[in-house]
Amino acid sequence: MAARMKLKLKTVFVLYFMVSLMGLIYALMQLGQHCDCAEHDLPKDRAISRLQEELYRLQGQIRQLEKAKQPEKKQPPKSSLSTIFVITPTYARLVQKAELTRLSQTFLHVPQLHWILVEDSPRKTPLVSNFLMKSGLTYTHLNVPTAKERKLQEGDPSWLKPRGVEQRNEGLRWLREDRKTEPGDDGQQGVVYFADDDNTYSLQLFEEMRSTQRVSVWPVGLVGGMKFESPVVEGGKVVRFHTGWRPSRPFPMDMAGFAVSLRLVLANLDACFDGEAPMGFLESSLLKGLVTVDELEPKADNCTKVLVWHTRTEKPKMKREEALQVQGLGSDPAVEV
Amino acid sequence: MPKRRDILAIVLIVLPWTLLITVWHQSAIAPLLAIRKDEGGEGRREAGGQDSKEYCASDKDIVEVVRTEYVYTRPPPWSDVLPTIHIITPTYSRPVQKAELTRIANTFLHVPNLHWILIEDSQRRTPLVTSLLRETGLNYTHLNVETPKNFKVRGDTRDPRIPRGTMQRNLALRWLRETFKNNNSQPGIIYFADDDNSYSLELFEEMRSTRKVSVWPVAFVGGLRYESPKVNAAGKVYGWKAVFDPHRPFAIDMAGFAINLKLILAKPQAYFKLRGVKGGYQESSLLRELVTLNDLEPKAAHCPKVSSAFIDLSVQL
């Protein structure tokens, strides 16, 4: 009886082996074959391949157009355009993703732009990490939390404490570290611009700032309670500033109204923003260590055009959301807004 | 007894293999093999930054290569295959107008086959808007119509009884009907985009496949994190996840839907109602004349992140 069982088991195993071998051979043969997939040829697949063909054709067209444009415009090849390093502090709030999305859509139009996004957070958040990955921009993602006593509390007016100081300084620190690894003149070429995530930037602004030798300045719209604030230019030099608030400041302008050449940033390793500076003196705390008013380079047609606006975004009204959340029926938090 | 055990053993061993072979024949393995032979699979990696707009599934493929070559021609060249997106934006003079229009133009410059219809609420076309439009390089149409003073919002407070931008949007609809009267073959999608909103680039690719009216969630509206349509398992809209009057026929924001041009041309009487419209009912006043709830196509449901949210929503509420 036992022998018969053993025999049976052996045959079972042999059978098993044969079946799996045949199955494997069948599968391998299928790989090389042209199969009749008429019933599987879904309309979606057809649409996808049609769209992809269209995409290649368009990309080919774009490349041709680019080649045709270059000799006309005498545009220097991409590598010799100086890089614009944009340092943006950001913090988590409802409209963060919307603001960053809008900003990235502007930056995507600017060649040779390196975005340094610094989060006010002890850890890099997945929202910003994923967003940057998909943005298509050249970027550096940093983070540094603001000390509690320096942070604005819930009811505080926005002008009470300076914001983004640690983050901008961290951006500068990273930049200085990074440039150490790129010796040579090329690595020193560039412009540093401090761009907040809720302002509006025109594309022309970036082309104006690219030629900064030391510190360049231009008007900023809708800031300081005025239609615009601007340096006043006479004879190609800045003589004074048109501003409504505390014009006695060494540099009475907004963060969005100037850019510093990378060379200057690297030559003055200690220059950074002073968080203890009084209201409105934040920009001056950096610039006074770098340049004098006399050396400022006016851009935007001798400071007659407004190319950047200090827009602010209204905080969305969440009364109904809060009411729902009390009942446990709030919007699904898994959906990233 | 041993015999039964043997038989049981044999059955247990052979069963999985028979299952495997039957599943093999019926499953998607065969078409997967077919697609791999198609060159389509390779090219997706070259597409770079442009491709992520098409549909989310390709995200994981292209993440690393995205930055190699971004093209700076603006706007992208016109395609003969893609349906045109007609964007209708009413605008009016105020200090932030130029900033808002600049920002939104920077967004639109990324979208292929986009036609921007900008309607000013003014007696004459202003030079500010005229020169801004010209400098962007976009394909645009510049119109204007002034809202009579008794309809205008007094001061700047948002009085919901007087819908802003209605006459301007209606003018755009009329312009479209007059321009595309005989040319029914040109596919187009109509979207009402206000100048102070933020739009992701994926949105425009989602709306391109609209057959009648498509809908999607909108953030920061109606006092919620987002309002959205409620979608059942069959992929049909059956209600609205909104707190502000969810029993409106279409409890959706102006930025939450897009209409196929053919539908607008087929129903030449459909316009936004000008008078006697309750706050929040403006969108319904137009959509009611075009589609029923059943005809709506929910979008932004293909992306894995959001589609799971949709399922949660329909279960929760």
XYZ file of C-alpha atoms in Angstrom:
654
model
C 0.000 0.000 0.000
C 2.763 2.413 0.982
C 4.725 1.614 -2.130
C 1.706 2.244 -4.291
C 1.201 5.594 -2.589
C 4.799 6.552 -3.062
C 4.570 5.636 -6.690
C 1.451 7.661 -7.068
C 3.127 10.631 -5.447
C 6.038 10.349 -7.818
C 3.748 10.369 -10.801
C 1.934 13.353 -9.370
C 5.140 15.273 -9.110
C 6.197 14.272 -12.601
C 2.830 15.396 -13.879
C 3.226 18.705 -12.038
C 6.633 19.223 -13.531
C 5.447 18.466 -17.059
C 2.477 20.780 -16.808
C 4.502 23.708 -15.526
C 7.175 23.140 -18.127
C 4.602 23.119 -20.885
C 3.045 26.278 -19.469
C 6.395 28.031 -19.428
C 7.196 27.024 -22.978
C 3.781 28.180 -24.074
C 4.323 31.569 -22.425
C 7.772 31.986 -23.928
C 6.428 31.174 -27.366
C 3.671 33.719 -26.924
C 6.203 36.501 -26.296
C 7.694 36.246 -29.727
C 4.377 35.953 -31.531
C 2.320 38.560 -33.269
C -1.029 38.222 -31.602
C -4.401 39.107 -32.922
C -5.565 41.778 -30.491
C -8.465 43.197 -32.411
C -10.796 42.696 -29.507
C -8.322 44.284 -27.063
C -7.560 47.298 -29.196
C -9.431 49.681 -26.942
C -10.331 53.095 -28.259
C -8.350 54.605 -25.359
C -5.134 53.003 -26.579
C -5.765 54.334 -30.028
C -6.364 57.807 -28.645
C -3.188 57.609 -26.586
C -0.995 56.625 -29.532
C -2.606 59.264 -31.699
C -1.928 61.953 -29.065
C 1.647 60.796 -28.676
C 2.269 61.020 -32.395
C 0.848 64.511 -32.243
C 3.176 65.306 -29.346
C 6.295 64.186 -31.257
C 5.252 66.164 -34.268
C 4.744 69.283 -32.158
C 8.055 68.852 -30.383
C 9.800 68.467 -33.708
C 8.117 71.654 -34.850
C 9.167 73.474 -31.705
C 12.772 72.454 -32.170
C 12.717 73.693 -35.718
C 11.231 76.988 -34.639
C 13.846 77.401 -31.928
C 16.635 76.800 -34.418
C 15.110 79.256 -36.853
C 14.684 81.939 -34.192
C 18.202 81.823 -32.809
C 20.157 83.323 -35.692
C 17.584 86.142 -36.019
C 17.568 87.199 -32.413
C 21.276 86.636 -31.877
C 20.365 85.001 -28.607
C 23.399 83.678 -26.771
C 23.357 79.891 -26.365
C 21.637 78.726 -23.210
C 24.782 77.943 -21.305
C 26.113 81.480 -21.381
C 22.938 83.052 -19.982
C 23.617 83.814 -16.350
C 21.472 81.807 -13.971
C 18.854 83.551 -11.890
C 18.643 82.067 -8.407
C 15.204 82.757 -6.999
C 14.916 82.340 -3.237
C 11.323 81.879 -2.090
C 10.284 81.291 1.509
C 6.996 79.460 1.877
C 4.825 78.121 4.677
C 1.915 75.750 4.920
C -1.496 77.295 4.604
C -4.584 76.582 2.562
C -3.600 78.577 -0.483
C 0.024 77.390 -0.524
C -0.382 74.922 -3.370
C -2.398 77.380 -5.436
C 0.237 80.112 -4.998
C 3.151 77.826 -5.781
C 1.348 76.467 -8.849
C 0.781 79.936 -10.206
C 4.340 80.946 -9.469
C 5.825 77.888 -11.131
C 3.783 78.569 -14.254
C 5.524 81.938 -14.506
C 8.983 80.547 -13.744
C 8.650 77.854 -16.386
C 8.900 80.568 -19.021
C 12.288 81.830 -17.769
C 15.397 80.042 -19.070
C 18.293 79.354 -16.707
C 16.260 79.832 -13.566
C 17.103 77.925 -10.414
C 14.359 77.985 -7.797
C 15.421 77.717 -4.179
C 12.257 77.024 -2.227
C 12.667 77.134 1.544
C 9.862 75.839 3.724
C 9.123 77.250 7.165
C 8.877 73.803 8.650
C 10.963 71.345 10.677
C 10.563 68.776 7.897
C 10.113 68.876 4.144
C 6.401 68.424 3.485
C 5.185 65.911 0.885
C 2.910 68.535 -0.700
C 5.869 70.731 -1.635
C 8.163 67.815 -2.486
C 5.686 66.288 -4.916
C 4.801 69.639 -6.347
C 8.439 70.475 -7.089
C 9.055 67.079 -8.639
C 6.228 67.542 -11.088
C 6.874 71.209 -11.775
C 9.533 70.731 -14.440
C 11.747 73.407 -12.914
C 15.350 73.247 -11.771
C 15.014 73.506 -8.029
C 16.500 73.096 -4.590
C 14.176 72.193 -1.750
C 15.256 73.393 1.685
C 13.561 73.841 5.002
C 14.195 75.650 8.260
C 11.604 76.319 10.954
C 11.150 79.819 12.341
C 11.778 80.103 16.082
C 8.514 80.213 18.021
C 8.976 83.684 19.416
C 9.657 85.058 15.947
C 6.538 83.498 14.458
C 3.318 85.371 13.866
C 0.478 84.056 16.000
C -3.056 83.504 14.781
C -4.503 86.937 15.429
C -1.381 88.990 14.727
C -1.399 91.550 11.947
C 0.982 90.639 9.183
C 3.313 93.537 9.799
C 4.051 92.666 13.414
C 7.051 90.433 12.841
C 9.237 90.074 9.786
C 8.526 86.879 7.888
C 10.731 84.571 5.957
C 13.995 85.824 7.460
C 15.442 82.483 8.507
C 14.308 80.935 5.254
C 15.948 83.541 3.052
C 19.138 83.345 5.069
C 19.095 79.587 4.694
C 18.765 80.048 0.955
C 21.798 82.313 0.957
C 23.735 79.870 3.085
C 22.987 76.984 0.743
C 23.936 79.046 -2.262
C 27.275 79.995 -0.754
C 27.982 76.370 0.177
C 26.974 75.146 -3.235
C 29.110 77.607 -5.124
C 32.177 76.524 -3.198
C 32.037 73.291 -5.154
C 32.007 75.169 -8.448
C 35.236 77.121 -8.649
C 36.054 79.207 -11.646
C 34.445 82.234 -13.140
C 31.396 80.474 -14.582
C 30.265 79.334 -11.195
C 30.262 82.903 -9.912
C 27.973 84.210 -12.640
C 24.423 84.700 -11.599
C 21.793 86.851 -10.015
C 19.988 86.302 -6.725
C 16.367 87.410 -6.405
C 14.085 87.142 -3.399
C 10.623 86.304 -4.674
C 7.691 85.819 -2.328
C 5.131 83.248 -3.301
C 2.158 85.582 -3.469
C 3.542 88.302 -5.740
C 3.059 88.633 -9.485
C 6.085 88.706 -11.779
C 6.155 89.613 -15.445
C 8.556 87.726 -17.674
C 10.364 90.872 -18.711
C 11.520 91.404 -15.139
C 13.805 88.377 -15.273
C 15.451 89.530 -18.451
C 16.048 92.953 -16.911
C 17.740 91.531 -13.833
C 20.042 89.159 -15.662
C 22.562 91.895 -16.357
C 22.992 92.878 -12.701
C 26.598 93.717 -11.847
C 26.114 94.584 -8.182
C 22.552 95.404 -7.092
C 19.838 96.421 -9.512
C 16.543 98.041 -8.600
C 13.173 98.748 -10.208
C 9.647 99.874 -9.289
C 7.229 97.599 -7.473
C 3.470 97.986 -7.967
C 0.765 97.998 -5.300
C 3.076 98.141 -2.296
C 3.405 100.345 0.766
C -0.126 101.592 0.297
C 0.811 103.184 -3.022
C 0.137 102.457 -6.655
C 3.831 101.830 -6.894
C 7.061 102.470 -5.041
C 10.105 103.247 -7.096
C 13.643 104.561 -7.050
C 13.930 107.998 -8.667
C 16.552 108.062 -11.391
C 18.427 111.107 -12.608
C 21.302 110.892 -15.013
C 21.234 107.120 -14.933
C 21.729 106.980 -11.164
C 19.351 106.525 -8.260
C 19.119 109.791 -6.363
C 16.238 109.117 -4.014
C 13.197 106.905 -3.554
C 9.528 107.512 -4.251
C 7.749 105.880 -1.365
C 4.952 106.755 1.016
C 6.321 105.175 4.151
C 9.487 105.998 6.079
C 11.570 107.286 3.206
C 14.419 107.829 5.663
C 15.273 104.138 5.561
C 18.677 103.436 3.981
C 16.964 101.364 1.252
C 13.237 102.110 1.313
C 12.095 99.391 -1.058
C 10.339 96.070 -1.061
C 11.951 92.640 -1.225
C 10.666 92.278 -4.769
C 12.285 95.491 -5.923
C 15.933 94.500 -6.160
C 18.287 91.725 -7.212
C 21.849 91.050 -6.090
C 24.573 89.646 -8.279
C 25.879 86.279 -7.162
C 29.400 87.596 -7.146
C 28.496 90.142 -4.503
C 26.740 87.531 -2.379
C 29.780 85.284 -2.501
C 32.218 88.133 -1.819
C 30.375 89.129 1.360
C 29.863 85.863 3.159
C 28.447 87.505 6.270
C 25.758 89.569 4.588
C 22.312 88.288 5.462
C 18.919 89.466 6.672
C 18.651 90.680 10.254
C 15.503 89.396 11.928
C 15.847 91.912 14.745
C 15.678 94.874 12.388
C 12.664 97.168 12.905
C 9.637 96.989 10.601
C 10.491 97.780 6.999
C 14.225 97.681 7.537
C 14.643 94.079 6.521
C 15.781 94.835 2.989
C 18.143 97.528 4.250
C 19.678 95.114 6.741
C 20.975 93.073 3.838
C 21.742 95.762 1.331
C 23.648 98.121 3.581
C 26.389 95.523 3.876
C 26.605 95.094 0.117
C 26.245 98.370 -1.706
C 25.657 102.119 -1.439
C 22.718 103.965 -3.007
C 25.145 105.464 -5.454
C 26.104 102.067 -6.849
C 22.552 100.889 -7.491
C 21.757 99.970 -11.096
C 18.313 101.164 -12.199
C 16.449 98.813 -14.533
C 13.006 98.797 -16.205
C 13.683 101.755 -18.432
C 15.291 103.931 -15.755
C 12.644 102.792 -13.292
C 9.659 103.963 -15.283
C 7.957 100.600 -15.833
C 6.247 98.401 -13.287
C 7.221 94.778 -13.920
C 6.383 93.264 -10.553
C 3.365 93.664 -8.296
C 3.158 93.099 -4.569
C -0.143 91.272 -4.761
C -1.595 89.569 -1.701
C -3.970 86.681 -1.686
C -7.163 86.879 0.280
C -7.465 84.234 2.933
C -10.251 81.881 1.822
C -13.350 81.918 4.006
C -13.622 78.586 5.725
C -16.631 79.212 7.951
C -18.664 76.388 6.457
C -15.704 74.025 6.490
C -15.203 74.680 10.170
C -18.888 74.170 10.860
C -18.837 70.851 9.029
C -15.708 69.694 10.751
C -17.385 70.170 14.124
C -20.015 67.718 12.932
C -17.346 65.371 11.658
C -18.347 65.954 8.039
C -15.459 68.076 6.832
C -13.950 67.806 3.358
C -11.886 64.681 2.877
C -8.425 65.598 4.171
C -6.893 63.014 1.850
C -7.636 65.259 -1.104
C -4.713 67.662 -1.405
C -5.864 71.215 -1.906
C -9.462 6.066 1.769
C -5.973 6.351 0.333
C -7.506 6.467 -3.087
C -9.614 9.479 -2.156
C -6.608 11.199 -0.664
C -4.668 10.633 -3.830
C -7.427 11.993 -5.938
C -7.680 15.004 -3.672
C -3.957 15.592 -3.954
C -4.052 15.415 -7.728
C -7.006 17.774 -7.927
C -5.369 20.268 -5.602
C -2.213 20.283 -7.681
C -3.826 20.478 -11.092
C -6.469 23.067 -10.171
C -4.221 26.126 -9.901
C -2.681 25.392 -13.264
C -6.003 25.118 -15.027
C -7.061 28.364 -13.423
C -3.882 30.012 -14.542
C -4.300 28.908 -18.118
C -7.909 30.057 -18.323
C -7.089 33.407 -16.755
C -4.135 33.809 -19.091
C -6.337 33.589 -22.125
C -8.948 36.001 -20.898
C -6.792 38.559 -19.156
C -5.049 41.719 -20.280
C -1.727 39.955 -20.686
C -2.265 39.580 -24.408
C -2.929 43.275 -25.091
C -0.024 44.244 -22.789
C 2.282 42.265 -25.000
C 0.812 44.009 -27.995
C 1.396 47.479 -26.569
C 4.991 46.737 -25.745
C 5.590 46.007 -29.386
C 4.030 49.366 -30.214
C 6.692 52.091 -30.214
C 4.399 54.194 -28.071
C 5.878 52.895 -24.846
C 9.381 54.219 -25.560
C 8.532 57.728 -26.548
C 6.752 58.653 -23.359
C 10.099 59.021 -21.654
C 11.298 61.590 -24.139
C 8.276 63.747 -23.769
C 9.724 65.469 -20.747
C 7.947 68.248 -18.933
C 5.175 68.641 -21.460
C 3.782 65.177 -21.059
C 2.674 65.255 -17.469
C -0.332 67.267 -18.571
C -1.794 64.457 -20.630
C -2.739 62.021 -17.956
C -1.432 61.227 -14.506
C -0.443 57.595 -15.021
C 2.733 58.620 -16.786
C 4.024 60.614 -13.812
C 6.058 57.788 -12.424
C 7.735 57.135 -15.777
C 9.009 60.581 -16.467
C 9.903 62.043 -13.065
C 13.672 61.845 -13.503
C 13.938 63.014 -17.071
C 11.598 65.978 -16.748
C 14.230 68.683 -16.436
C 16.431 67.891 -19.409
C 14.886 70.004 -22.088
C 12.217 72.542 -21.478
C 11.202 74.483 -24.536
C 10.716 78.189 -24.253
C 8.609 79.090 -27.267
C 5.450 80.715 -26.140
C 2.755 79.866 -26.823
C 3.156 76.273 -28.007
C 2.598 75.783 -31.755
C -0.936 75.179 -32.927
C -1.962 71.554 -33.344
C -4.451 70.331 -35.926
C -5.589 67.487 -33.760
C -6.262 69.020 -30.372
C -9.631 70.690 -29.826
C -9.339 74.410 -29.174
C -10.055 75.613 -25.663
C -11.916 78.929 -25.752
C -11.361 80.690 -22.450
C -13.884 83.381 -21.589
C -12.591 85.902 -19.054
C -14.501 88.998 -18.043
C -12.325 91.722 -16.572
C -12.713 95.224 -15.189
C -10.449 98.097 -14.284
C -8.982 98.101 -10.837
C -5.444 98.490 -9.470
C -4.620 94.793 -9.573
C -6.037 94.251 -13.063
C -2.725 94.307 -14.910
C -1.081 92.056 -12.311
C -3.911 89.492 -12.484
C -3.983 89.480 -16.267
C -0.182 89.118 -16.428
C -0.265 86.181 -14.058
C -3.038 84.388 -15.827
C -1.455 85.004 -19.225
C 1.709 83.321 -17.937
C -0.419 80.298 -17.154
C -2.212 80.263 -20.496
C 1.060 80.485 -22.400
C 1.682 76.856 -21.464
C -1.536 75.522 -22.961
C -1.574 74.480 -26.629
C -4.536 75.397 -28.817
C -5.846 78.034 -26.451
C -7.985 80.921 -27.597
C -8.465 83.645 -25.005
C -11.631 85.729 -25.196
C -11.156 88.700 -22.889
C -14.155 90.956 -22.364
C -13.750 94.260 -20.602
C -16.486 95.806 -18.521
C -15.988 99.220 -20.063
C -17.316 101.578 -22.663
C -14.205 101.321 -24.794
C -11.335 98.887 -25.044
C -8.623 100.212 -22.767
C -5.058 100.644 -24.030
C -3.730 98.790 -20.972
C -5.499 95.585 -21.908
C -4.918 96.034 -25.618
C -1.147 96.306 -25.285
C -0.994 93.558 -22.662
C -2.793 91.136 -24.956
C -0.583 91.999 -27.866
C 2.614 91.496 -25.877
C 1.685 88.082 -24.588
C 1.642 86.547 -28.030
C -1.451 84.523 -27.215
C -4.234 83.814 -29.660
C -6.900 86.200 -28.382
C -10.122 88.074 -29.048
C -10.649 91.382 -27.272
C -14.243 92.449 -26.676
C -15.972 94.916 -24.422
C -19.422 95.671 -23.088
C -20.285 97.950 -20.224
C -22.586 96.721 -17.495
C -25.246 99.411 -16.971
C -24.746 101.270 -13.708
C -27.813 99.878 -11.965
C -26.469 96.354 -12.390
C -22.961 97.093 -11.251
C -21.809 96.107 -7.799
C -21.827 99.138 -5.573
C -18.473 99.901 -4.007
C -16.546 96.706 -4.076
C -18.592 94.528 -1.802
C -19.596 91.222 -3.249
C -23.328 91.508 -3.386
C -24.449 88.086 -4.534
C -27.738 89.346 -5.927
C -25.966 91.114 -8.773
C -23.811 88.625 -10.636
C -20.657 90.229 -11.951
C -19.401 89.538 -15.421
C -22.706 88.167 -16.723
C -23.108 90.554 -19.625
C -19.504 90.038 -20.580
C -19.818 86.252 -20.620
C -23.011 86.452 -22.627
C -21.314 88.670 -25.161
C -18.583 86.087 -25.552
C -21.151 83.341 -26.102
C -22.827 85.443 -28.731
C -19.487 86.117 -30.423
C -18.745 82.394 -30.516
C -22.127 81.631 -32.007
C -21.644 84.253 -34.706
C -18.094 83.228 -35.525
C -18.616 79.482 -35.633
C -22.044 79.528 -37.211
C -21.326 77.485 -40.281
C -18.117 75.822 -39.281
C -19.422 72.967 -37.243
C -16.384 70.801 -37.844
C -13.986 72.737 -35.630
C -13.997 71.047 -32.239
C -13.834 73.406 -29.292
C -14.320 73.558 -25.558
C -15.571 76.605 -23.690
C -14.319 77.439 -20.204
C -15.208 80.428 -18.056
C -12.014 81.462 -16.291
C -11.943 84.454 -13.971
C -8.767 86.485 -13.836
C -8.147 86.011 -10.139
C -8.149 82.211 -9.915
C -5.314 79.688 -10.065
C -5.387 76.944 -12.652
C -3.243 73.848 -12.863
C -2.075 72.852 -16.325
C -3.571 69.369 -15.985
C -7.005 70.927 -15.815
C -6.857 72.092 -19.422
C -5.927 68.667 -20.670
C -8.721 67.101 -18.629
C -11.309 69.374 -20.166
C -10.187 68.818 -23.738
C -12.099 65.550 -23.933
C -15.440 67.090 -22.968
C -18.291 65.734 -25.053
C -21.120 67.788 -23.564
C -20.388 69.308 -20.157
C -17.633 68.140 -17.849
C -17.293 68.961 -14.154
C -14.588 68.725 -11.467
C -13.852 69.869 -7.908
C -12.990 73.500 -7.175
C -10.998 74.529 -4.083
C -11.752 77.407 -1.700
C -15.285 78.048 -2.805
C -18.553 78.115 -0.910
C -16.715 78.375 2.394
C -15.244 74.881 2.052
C -11.822 73.450 1.308
C -13.379 72.364 -1.922
C -16.755 71.801 -3.503
C -17.193 68.908 -5.843
C -19.742 66.810 -7.712
C -20.832 63.561 -6.117
C -20.087 60.646 -8.417
C -21.573 57.188 -8.076
C -19.950 53.877 -8.929
C -21.244 54.072 -12.504
C -19.290 57.287 -13.034
C -22.374 59.490 -13.157
C -23.005 62.661 -11.199
C -25.925 62.340 -8.822
C -25.490 65.298 -6.511
C -23.225 67.990 -5.167
C -20.907 68.062 -2.224
C -21.480 71.679 -1.229
C -22.807 73.420 1.823
C -24.039 76.614 0.264
C -27.417 75.558 -1.069
C -26.542 72.066 -2.293
C -30.008 71.715 -3.801
C -29.258 74.087 -6.610
C -29.727 72.282 -9.928
C -25.994 72.764 -10.523
C -24.258 73.572 -7.263
C -20.996 74.346 -8.964
C -18.707 77.326 -9.331
C -18.039 79.049 -12.647
C -14.575 77.504 -12.653
C -15.865 73.998 -12.128
C -17.223 73.076 -15.538
C -16.511 73.259 -19.264
C -18.898 73.039 -22.210
C -18.349 71.584 -25.642
C -18.702 74.243 -28.340
C -21.092 72.067 -30.330
C -23.575 72.153 -27.486
C -23.493 75.932 -27.331
C -24.032 76.158 -31.064
C -26.833 73.616 -30.959
C -28.767 75.592 -28.340
C -28.543 79.192 -29.469
C -30.994 80.412 -26.827
C -28.881 79.366 -23.860
C -27.372 82.335 -22.026
C -26.664 83.320 -18.447
C -29.777 84.820 -16.928
C -29.249 88.494 -16.264
C -32.057 89.514 -13.965
C -33.699 87.896 -11.009
C -30.956 85.372 -10.396
C -30.419 84.324 -6.798
C -26.875 84.280 -5.463
C -25.096 81.134 -6.572
C -27.638 80.246 -9.229
C -25.913 81.901 -12.135
C -24.153 78.773 -13.289
C -27.410 76.837 -13.081
C -29.195 79.423 -15.198
C -27.004 78.476 -18.140
C -26.384 74.791 -17.527
C -30.041 74.052 -16.986
C -30.714 74.871 -20.631
C -27.888 72.703 -21.901
C -27.688 69.427 -19.995
C -29.239 67.272 -17.328
C -27.334 65.882 -14.371
C -27.075 62.572 -16.153
C -25.153 64.018 -19.073
C -22.380 65.459 -16.929
C -18.893 64.001 -17.318
C -16.887 64.040 -14.108
C -13.180 64.692 -14.670
C -10.114 64.685 -12.447
C -11.237 61.213 -11.454
C -8.579 59.377 -13.423
C -5.716 60.604 -11.258
C -5.103 57.944 -8.626
C -4.931 60.425 -5.776
C -8.207 62.111 -6.495
C -10.125 59.066 -7.699
C -9.785 57.392 -4.344
C -11.077 60.585 -2.799
C -14.102 60.387 -5.022
C -14.888 56.934 -3.782
C -14.562 58.113 -0.222
C -16.878 60.989 -0.846
C -19.672 58.913 -2.228
C -19.457 56.572 0.708
C -19.202 59.275 3.339
C -22.143 61.329 2.259
